[in-house]
XYZ file of C-alpha atoms in Angstrom:
575
model
C -40.943 96.894 191.303
C -39.662 99.455 188.825
C -42.259 98.290 186.307
C -45.061 98.839 188.830
C -43.802 102.369 189.595
C -43.793 103.205 185.891
C -47.363 101.862 185.555
C -48.438 103.902 188.574
C -46.879 107.094 187.185
C -48.560 106.422 183.855
C -51.953 106.232 185.560
C -51.318 109.543 187.328
C -50.197 111.227 184.110
C -53.311 110.009 182.272
C -55.527 111.257 185.088
C -53.856 114.679 185.122
C -54.100 114.945 181.329
C -57.806 114.087 181.528
C -58.403 116.748 184.166
C -56.413 119.308 182.159
C -58.411 118.498 179.010
C -61.698 118.868 180.918
C -60.634 122.256 182.334
C -59.555 123.413 178.853
C -62.891 122.381 177.316
C -64.785 124.104 180.137
C -62.770 127.279 179.526
C -63.348 127.186 175.759
C -67.081 126.588 176.296
C -67.364 130.031 177.886
C -66.606 131.503 174.445
C -68.748 129.136 172.357
C -72.438 128.630 173.234
C -74.040 125.376 172.106
C -76.974 123.385 173.451
C -77.934 119.855 172.446
C -81.541 118.653 172.211
C -81.920 114.992 171.301
C -85.756 114.917 171.264
C -87.367 114.328 167.856
C -89.482 117.512 167.849
C -86.784 119.579 169.645
C -89.096 120.289 172.561
C -86.236 121.739 174.645
C -85.034 124.055 171.866
C -86.410 127.567 171.473
C -87.925 128.434 168.099
C -86.065 130.914 165.859
C -88.913 133.385 166.508
C -88.286 133.261 170.252
C -84.516 133.506 169.861
C -84.838 136.556 167.582
C -87.277 138.178 170.005
C -85.148 137.807 173.149
C -81.962 138.769 171.304
C -83.604 141.986 170.081
C -84.612 143.231 173.543
C -83.354 146.792 173.981
C -84.053 146.990 177.705
C -84.350 144.711 180.718
C -87.452 142.535 181.062
C -88.081 141.744 184.720
C -90.232 138.697 185.503
C -91.753 137.949 188.899
C -92.914 134.322 189.082
C -95.237 133.443 191.964
C -94.462 129.724 192.047
C -92.234 129.524 195.089
C -93.159 127.522 198.155
C -94.018 124.087 199.477
C -96.215 122.685 196.694
C -97.440 119.231 195.657
C -95.137 117.387 193.238
C -96.977 118.481 190.060
C -96.715 122.156 190.980
C -93.050 121.730 191.924
C -92.491 120.261 188.470
C -94.264 123.232 186.882
C -92.129 125.655 188.892
C -88.934 123.882 187.821
C -90.055 123.844 184.171
C -90.718 127.592 184.259
C -87.232 128.192 185.674
C -85.646 126.007 182.990
C -87.554 127.805 180.211
C -86.494 131.209 181.525
C -82.889 130.000 181.737
C -83.151 128.890 178.095
C -84.274 132.391 177.144
C -81.575 134.009 179.291
C -78.964 131.959 177.435
C -79.732 134.116 174.378
C -80.908 137.349 176.019
C -78.229 137.557 178.706
C -78.959 140.138 181.407
C -81.849 141.553 179.340
C -84.073 138.927 181.011
C -84.058 138.830 184.803
C -86.402 136.878 187.005
C -87.139 135.965 190.590
C -89.454 133.426 192.187
C -91.669 134.811 194.944
C -93.814 133.088 197.541
C -96.865 135.353 198.018
C -97.828 133.378 201.141
C -94.542 134.163 202.868
C -95.826 137.344 204.507
C -95.439 137.246 208.315
C -99.087 137.885 209.200
C -102.555 137.290 207.787
C -103.223 140.933 206.859
C -99.969 141.216 204.877
C -100.784 138.001 203.025
C -104.294 139.172 202.164
C -102.921 142.525 200.973
C -100.463 140.680 198.728
C -103.215 138.414 197.377
C -105.452 141.415 196.711
C -102.688 143.246 194.847
C -101.995 140.242 192.604
C -105.700 139.806 191.820
C -105.978 143.523 191.029
C -103.078 143.164 188.582
C -104.878 140.371 186.728
C -103.634 137.110 188.255
C -105.959 134.341 189.403
C -105.346 132.040 192.342
C -106.029 128.363 192.948
C -106.969 126.840 196.297
C -105.115 123.531 196.637
C -106.353 120.836 198.987
C -103.227 119.276 200.544
C -103.373 116.093 202.602
C -100.899 115.673 205.438
C -100.641 113.759 208.719
C -102.876 116.314 210.431
C -105.635 115.982 207.823
C -106.463 118.266 204.882
C -105.221 121.839 204.634
C -105.841 124.526 202.025
C -103.045 126.391 200.288
C -103.474 129.470 198.092
C -101.329 129.373 194.948
C -100.893 132.052 192.276
C -99.598 130.059 189.262
C -98.696 133.158 187.285
C -96.155 135.894 186.683
C -95.880 139.639 186.190
C -93.792 140.780 183.207
C -92.320 144.302 183.462
C -90.656 146.193 180.614
C -89.788 149.879 180.792
C -92.911 151.457 182.315
C -95.329 148.698 181.271
C -96.465 145.544 183.062
C -98.621 142.620 181.903
C -99.935 139.644 183.886
C -99.263 136.096 182.694
C -101.583 133.375 183.985
C -99.253 130.406 183.520
C -101.712 127.745 184.668
C -105.338 128.189 183.641
C -107.998 126.011 185.217
C -109.948 123.834 182.792
C -113.108 121.971 183.676
C -113.040 118.188 183.905
C -109.252 117.996 183.591
C -106.952 116.721 186.339
C -104.227 118.934 187.791
C -101.572 116.613 186.346
C -103.010 116.872 182.823
C -103.381 120.652 183.076
C -99.796 121.007 184.239
C -98.486 118.752 181.464
C -100.251 120.888 178.849
C -98.997 124.062 180.480
C -95.384 122.858 180.512
C -95.594 122.035 176.799
C -96.956 125.546 176.166
C -94.567 127.598 178.314
C -92.517 129.026 175.457
C -95.591 130.410 173.705
C -96.957 131.891 176.928
C -93.766 133.812 177.683
C -93.263 134.921 174.069
C -96.873 136.077 173.945
C -96.384 138.093 177.144
C -93.165 139.625 175.766
C -95.004 140.671 172.585
C -97.730 142.303 174.651
C -95.441 144.164 177.033
C -93.239 145.492 174.188
C -96.057 146.690 171.947
C -96.521 150.410 172.565
C -99.581 150.788 170.330
C -101.947 147.947 169.541
C -103.597 147.440 166.180
C -107.376 147.903 166.152
C -109.969 145.227 165.397
C -113.740 145.750 165.230
C -116.693 143.353 165.358
C -119.405 144.673 163.037
C -122.962 144.915 164.366
C -126.350 145.926 163.033
C -127.134 142.876 160.874
C -128.093 140.326 163.531
C -124.493 139.260 164.199
C -123.478 137.236 167.248
C -123.817 139.266 170.433
C -120.927 140.469 172.582
C -121.624 137.675 175.084
C -121.708 135.035 172.314
C -118.222 136.087 171.120
C -116.903 136.935 174.599
C -114.195 134.272 174.743
C -112.905 135.200 171.269
C -112.912 138.906 172.173
C -111.062 138.378 175.458
C -108.306 136.436 173.711
C -108.126 138.998 170.880
C -107.796 141.851 173.377
C -104.443 140.418 174.499
C -103.028 141.461 171.120
C -105.313 144.196 169.787
C -107.684 146.969 170.806
C -111.097 145.397 170.229
C -114.248 147.380 169.492
C -117.812 146.771 168.325
C -119.619 149.131 165.974
C -122.594 149.388 163.629
C -122.015 150.818 160.153
C -125.499 152.353 159.730
C -124.538 153.608 156.276
C -121.991 156.071 157.707
C -119.126 156.566 155.271
C -116.724 157.472 158.083
C -117.528 154.406 160.219
C -114.409 152.449 159.192
C -112.240 155.170 157.634
C -111.736 158.919 157.634
C -110.960 161.452 154.950
C -107.513 163.063 154.937
C -108.235 166.722 154.289
C -106.766 168.059 151.076
C -105.137 164.768 150.033
C -108.021 163.026 148.257
C -107.604 159.777 150.166
C -108.969 157.930 153.166
C -107.236 156.291 156.137
C -108.765 153.305 157.898
C -109.745 153.677 161.546
C -109.320 149.921 162.096
C -106.809 147.372 160.880
C -109.308 144.501 160.612
C -113.043 143.884 160.916
C -114.883 140.686 161.817
C -118.300 139.630 160.552
C -119.564 136.897 162.878
C -122.781 135.257 161.666
C -124.843 138.149 160.277
C -128.528 137.236 159.862
C -129.984 140.372 158.230
C -129.575 141.953 154.806
C -126.704 144.394 154.188
C -127.556 147.674 152.509
C -125.562 148.807 149.474
C -124.151 151.621 151.606
C -122.828 149.225 154.244
C -121.317 146.987 151.551
C -119.650 150.035 150.016
C -118.133 150.988 153.383
C -116.689 147.474 153.808
C -115.493 147.440 150.192
C -113.603 150.720 150.535
C -112.181 149.535 153.852
C -110.672 146.605 151.902
C -109.492 148.900 149.090
C -107.561 150.935 151.681
C -105.780 147.877 153.079
C -108.231 146.727 155.759
C -108.430 143.005 156.542
C -111.738 141.117 156.855
C -112.599 137.852 158.595
C -115.905 136.695 157.090
C -117.814 134.022 159.061
C -121.005 133.722 157.040
C -123.980 131.344 157.109
C -125.556 130.631 153.732
C -128.566 128.861 155.253
C -130.969 129.988 157.948
C -131.092 127.298 160.593
C -130.976 127.302 164.372
C -131.079 124.528 166.939
C -133.888 126.375 168.738
C -136.117 125.430 165.788
C -135.829 121.767 166.808
C -136.904 122.311 170.412
C -140.612 122.052 169.607
C -140.517 119.737 166.595
C -138.321 116.921 165.304
C -138.275 118.295 161.750
C -137.635 121.726 160.266
C -136.369 123.216 157.006
C -133.127 125.119 156.432
C -133.718 127.880 153.891
C -131.366 130.270 152.051
C -130.286 133.311 154.030
C -130.440 136.512 151.992
C -127.624 138.767 153.193
C -126.968 140.639 149.931
C -123.283 139.677 150.172
C -123.098 137.239 147.241
C -121.875 139.826 144.727
C -119.135 141.319 146.890
C -117.750 137.896 147.880
C -117.959 136.684 144.263
C -116.071 139.784 143.154
C -113.307 139.036 145.674
C -113.034 135.396 144.559
C -115.434 133.033 146.386
C -119.027 131.846 146.352
C -120.711 130.382 149.442
C -123.149 127.772 148.189
C -126.710 127.507 149.470
C -126.485 123.996 150.873
C -125.920 122.088 154.094
C -123.105 119.616 154.633
C -123.502 116.350 156.521
C -120.310 114.715 157.721
C -119.509 111.385 159.312
C -116.784 113.087 161.358
C -119.101 115.099 163.561
C -119.773 116.258 167.107
C -122.102 114.337 169.417
C -125.522 115.535 170.490
C -127.137 114.626 173.807
C -130.770 113.472 173.547
C -133.207 111.979 176.038
C -134.209 108.383 175.324
C -136.348 105.771 177.039
C -139.954 105.657 178.235
C -141.557 108.767 179.680
C -140.703 109.137 183.331
C -137.589 107.010 182.942
C -135.672 109.008 180.330
C -131.896 109.049 180.242
C -129.432 111.134 178.294
C -127.519 109.458 175.447
C -124.957 110.714 172.954
C -125.574 110.352 169.213
C -123.589 111.502 166.163
C -124.934 114.879 165.014
C -124.099 114.859 161.301
C -125.109 118.522 160.908
C -122.138 119.528 163.105
C -119.024 118.560 161.109
C -115.706 118.454 162.936
C -112.997 119.894 160.692
C -109.476 118.481 160.975
C -107.086 121.359 160.138
C -104.301 120.141 157.869
C -101.674 121.748 155.698
C -98.672 124.013 156.050
C -100.415 127.371 156.354
C -99.653 128.913 159.773
C -103.363 129.475 160.425
C -104.082 125.747 160.693
C -100.699 124.318 161.705
C -101.137 122.010 164.726
C -104.600 123.385 165.559
C -106.963 120.941 167.281
C -110.111 119.794 165.431
C -112.666 122.572 164.936
C -116.394 122.213 165.605
C -118.956 123.760 163.228
C -122.726 123.563 162.775
C -125.008 123.873 159.725
C -122.065 124.628 157.475
C -121.999 125.154 153.691
C -119.449 124.569 150.933
C -117.404 127.260 149.187
C -116.442 127.508 145.508
C -113.486 129.602 144.386
C -113.904 131.967 141.443
C -111.272 133.025 138.930
C -110.242 136.593 139.802
C -107.071 138.170 138.372
C -104.415 139.045 140.919
C -105.981 137.121 143.820
C -104.617 133.792 145.118
C -107.017 131.365 146.785
C -105.909 128.829 149.365
C -108.358 126.319 150.833
C -107.409 125.937 154.502
C -110.472 124.123 155.892
C -112.331 121.151 154.410
C -114.751 118.496 155.557
C -113.713 114.847 155.882
C -113.622 112.044 153.320
C -117.273 111.208 154.142
C -119.473 114.192 153.307
C -122.961 114.587 151.898
C -124.445 117.743 150.377
C -128.071 118.688 151.069
C -129.373 121.212 148.551
C -131.619 124.085 149.564
C -134.184 123.904 151.049
C -132.724 121.203 153.293
C -134.600 118.999 155.749
C -133.127 119.011 159.253
C -134.395 116.289 161.557
C -133.408 114.867 164.915
C -134.390 111.452 163.568
C -131.141 111.387 161.587
C -129.417 110.100 164.736
C -131.331 106.821 164.482
C -130.271 106.093 160.894
C -126.954 105.761 159.148
C -126.894 108.354 156.328
C -125.627 107.095 152.997
C -122.059 108.328 152.526
C -121.449 105.899 149.665
C -123.045 106.739 146.341
C -123.766 110.333 147.343
C -120.384 110.961 148.973
C -118.725 114.307 148.132
C -115.481 114.265 150.141
C -113.320 117.169 151.273
C -115.691 120.059 150.615
C -113.950 123.458 151.006
C -115.423 125.481 153.881
C -112.627 127.972 154.611
C -110.696 129.915 151.943
C -107.837 132.395 152.378
C -107.670 135.135 149.718
C -104.460 137.100 149.129
C -103.601 139.656 146.481
C -104.825 142.930 144.985
C -108.619 143.126 145.130
C -110.794 145.097 142.723
C -113.650 147.133 144.157
C -117.100 145.608 143.895
C -118.358 149.118 143.097
C -116.060 149.879 140.213
C -118.159 151.740 137.603
C -121.335 151.346 139.705
C -121.395 153.579 142.772
C -124.700 153.377 144.698
C -127.075 156.171 143.582
C -127.470 157.392 147.160
C -123.745 158.129 147.226
C -123.536 160.167 144.017
C -123.901 163.458 145.867
C -121.926 162.403 148.930
C -118.812 164.434 149.617
C -115.374 163.156 150.525
C -115.957 159.627 149.172
C -112.419 159.339 147.784
C -113.416 156.194 145.909
C -110.616 153.694 145.290
C -110.826 151.000 142.577
C -108.073 148.584 143.662
C -106.464 147.606 146.927
C -102.793 147.247 147.816
C -101.618 143.693 148.565
C -104.215 142.510 151.023
C -105.728 139.463 152.739
C -109.113 138.187 153.830
C -110.458 134.888 155.122
C -113.905 133.479 154.309
C -115.422 130.708 156.469
C -118.855 129.323 155.583
C -120.053 129.071 159.176
C -120.989 131.716 161.713
C -121.196 129.381 164.703
C -117.459 128.704 164.507
C -116.965 131.877 166.611
C -119.863 131.289 169.015
C -119.239 130.346 172.637
C -121.953 128.926 174.862
C -123.865 131.295 177.152
C -125.704 130.444 180.368
C -129.503 130.572 180.365
C -129.518 133.810 182.375
C -127.017 135.402 179.958
C -124.449 136.256 182.623
C -121.802 133.571 182.042
C -120.071 132.144 178.996
C -118.203 128.957 178.204
C -114.814 128.741 176.496
C -114.904 128.784 172.712
C -114.523 125.150 171.622
C -116.314 123.814 174.718
C -118.289 120.619 174.125
C -121.443 120.581 176.298
C -121.863 116.839 175.763
C -118.361 116.095 177.106
C -118.338 119.054 179.538
C -114.858 120.251 178.604
C -113.019 122.342 176.014
C -112.177 119.927 173.229
C -111.966 121.920 170.018
C -109.496 124.395 168.541
C -111.956 127.107 167.419
C -110.366 129.796 169.585
C -106.838 128.977 168.415
C -107.933 128.852 164.759
C -109.613 132.263 164.892
C -106.778 133.912 166.826
C -104.334 132.459 164.286
C -106.540 133.837 161.511
C -106.504 137.407 162.835
C -102.778 137.175 163.666
C -102.068 136.035 160.110
C -104.271 138.666 158.469
C -102.524 141.389 160.475
C -99.009 140.114 159.817
C -98.297 138.457 163.171
C -97.450 135.076 161.614
C -94.264 134.725 163.677
C -96.349 134.515 166.850
C -98.376 131.699 165.284
C -95.195 129.685 164.696
C -94.534 129.559 168.442
C -98.184 128.876 169.351
C -98.557 126.068 166.816
C -95.394 124.250 167.839
C -96.112 120.527 168.050
C -95.022 118.458 171.042
C -95.922 114.807 170.700
C -97.232 113.011 173.760
C -95.976 109.440 173.431
C -98.443 107.410 175.416
C -97.771 103.801 176.339
C -99.952 101.062 174.885
C -102.036 100.084 177.932
C -102.839 96.619 176.542
C -99.183 95.855 175.831
C -98.148 97.146 179.243
C -100.607 94.753 180.878
C -99.571 91.761 178.743
C -95.802 92.319 179.015
C -95.693 93.698 182.534
C -93.473 90.989 184.103
C -91.207 90.838 181.034
C -90.324 94.537 181.296
C -90.051 94.370 185.081
C -87.525 91.551 184.721
C -85.515 93.534 182.167
C -85.572 96.761 184.201
C -84.511 95.014 187.397
C -82.397 92.136 186.124
C -80.544 93.690 183.166
C -78.625 96.337 185.177
C -77.615 93.676 187.728
C -76.523 91.321 184.926
C -74.433 94.051 183.281
C -72.653 94.809 186.569
C -71.989 91.086 187.202
C -70.616 90.583 183.662
C -68.457 93.689 184.011
C -67.075 92.364 187.323
C -66.314 88.947 185.811
C -64.612 90.573 182.829
C -62.550 92.805 185.095
C -61.530 89.813 187.219
C -60.478 87.785 184.122
C -58.530 90.763 182.703
C -56.652 91.380 185.969
C -55.882 87.675 186.407
C -54.408 87.430 182.909
C -52.465 90.663 183.315
C -50.762 89.813 186.598
C -50.260 86.095 185.930
C -47.605 86.894 183.323
């Protein structure tokens, strides 16, 4: 009897000690913050960039999330994921990040609801109309899957869930959840930035129109003030003279040349050159060959000829040469063509070797974790030895590439043959080169004669440490436009597959971010989250095996534990 009392007291003491230890650990944890993430790619851990950003907040950021209400399961999961991500950020920011979830449909009457909807739309949020099935049939529910971020006297909208064509709600929500950290960090960058840097698209040489670069411009405008201007030989187009100081100050931080088709004058080249010499960044997207798909609408065969832009010398001086050739690649986009007898034609997809798909690889932030990029009628680039300038190839073709020298035959009939990528194979042709360093002026010791008498030139021979990116394709920045010219498709949209498939937009935004020193933002955007899909064939073959394990194994473990407990107790009390 006494022995049993001692055993009983021992159990109570152990229990009390366990509780005391738990309370002590809980108390100590209030002084030491530590989170554990056991996933391979640390998907539940904020990046150092995000942690530094939220820790450095000097005022309260207030976030209104409009994902409250009775939603379908996928939207409930999105709402919960947003809350968890904000809690992660609050763990480092403390009270500097505050949020609330609001149901915009909670207003007591129809007019109040419509007023609320109208206000949210006016502030930049888009709504989705969900079709919800219930016992009474199908009802429609208006959802605003977005947020408003307020900081000091500024406010920016954040469209958390963006509709994508031909993608299910579940897939869209999965992608959105994986991208939540970047979306909130991006919004925090925007709302904190008091003055945006300025970026200009150059015009006047047959460049892509505003509608053809609309998607790129809209995304750029989230970070920068975006403008379009023609140089027209005006010395002050990109920079201005500082009176009495003998120097010039750039009006823009970066300029973009998107598929020029007409010759540049020496004056315009000089203006760009001096923009670079004064620290301006340039994104060159240049075609070396003149070729357009419209040429194949009336005939199956046409010729691609060299495009004379008068830019060879300035690019060569900076460190690259765009070759006058066309690249064919086995890794290419499809083209939709009509086949079959007349009157009974049907659309089929064929490999379009003139449209190489580039697989971004490497450690440079511009290409890190960017989806494949679609190009068309692209050329190769050679690097040139230039003192003080480093060259980094960031985009290449695949291991199966052919080079067509100028003039090059372009024919739709290529889809019916298998081009030889054996004996004539020239793999991994460079098509995108990053240049970094101190550039020397292309006009050193040779100012254009028309400028000899110009005042306030303030010519500069060398640049400070600077960057530029040269891509041998203008179509890389081109989004599709409707036949009436009023609508545009997302950059990277594949008309054959009817969905956005390619990473052109992300690549170009990364490029401008990098050129302008916003590489930290790229690190968050390019974060990789692996989607580990099950092998459908294995699942089908081993279905009953895994069902038996999932159902039977837990039961077996419990039974074995019970038997072991019974044996242990029998031995203990039989003594």
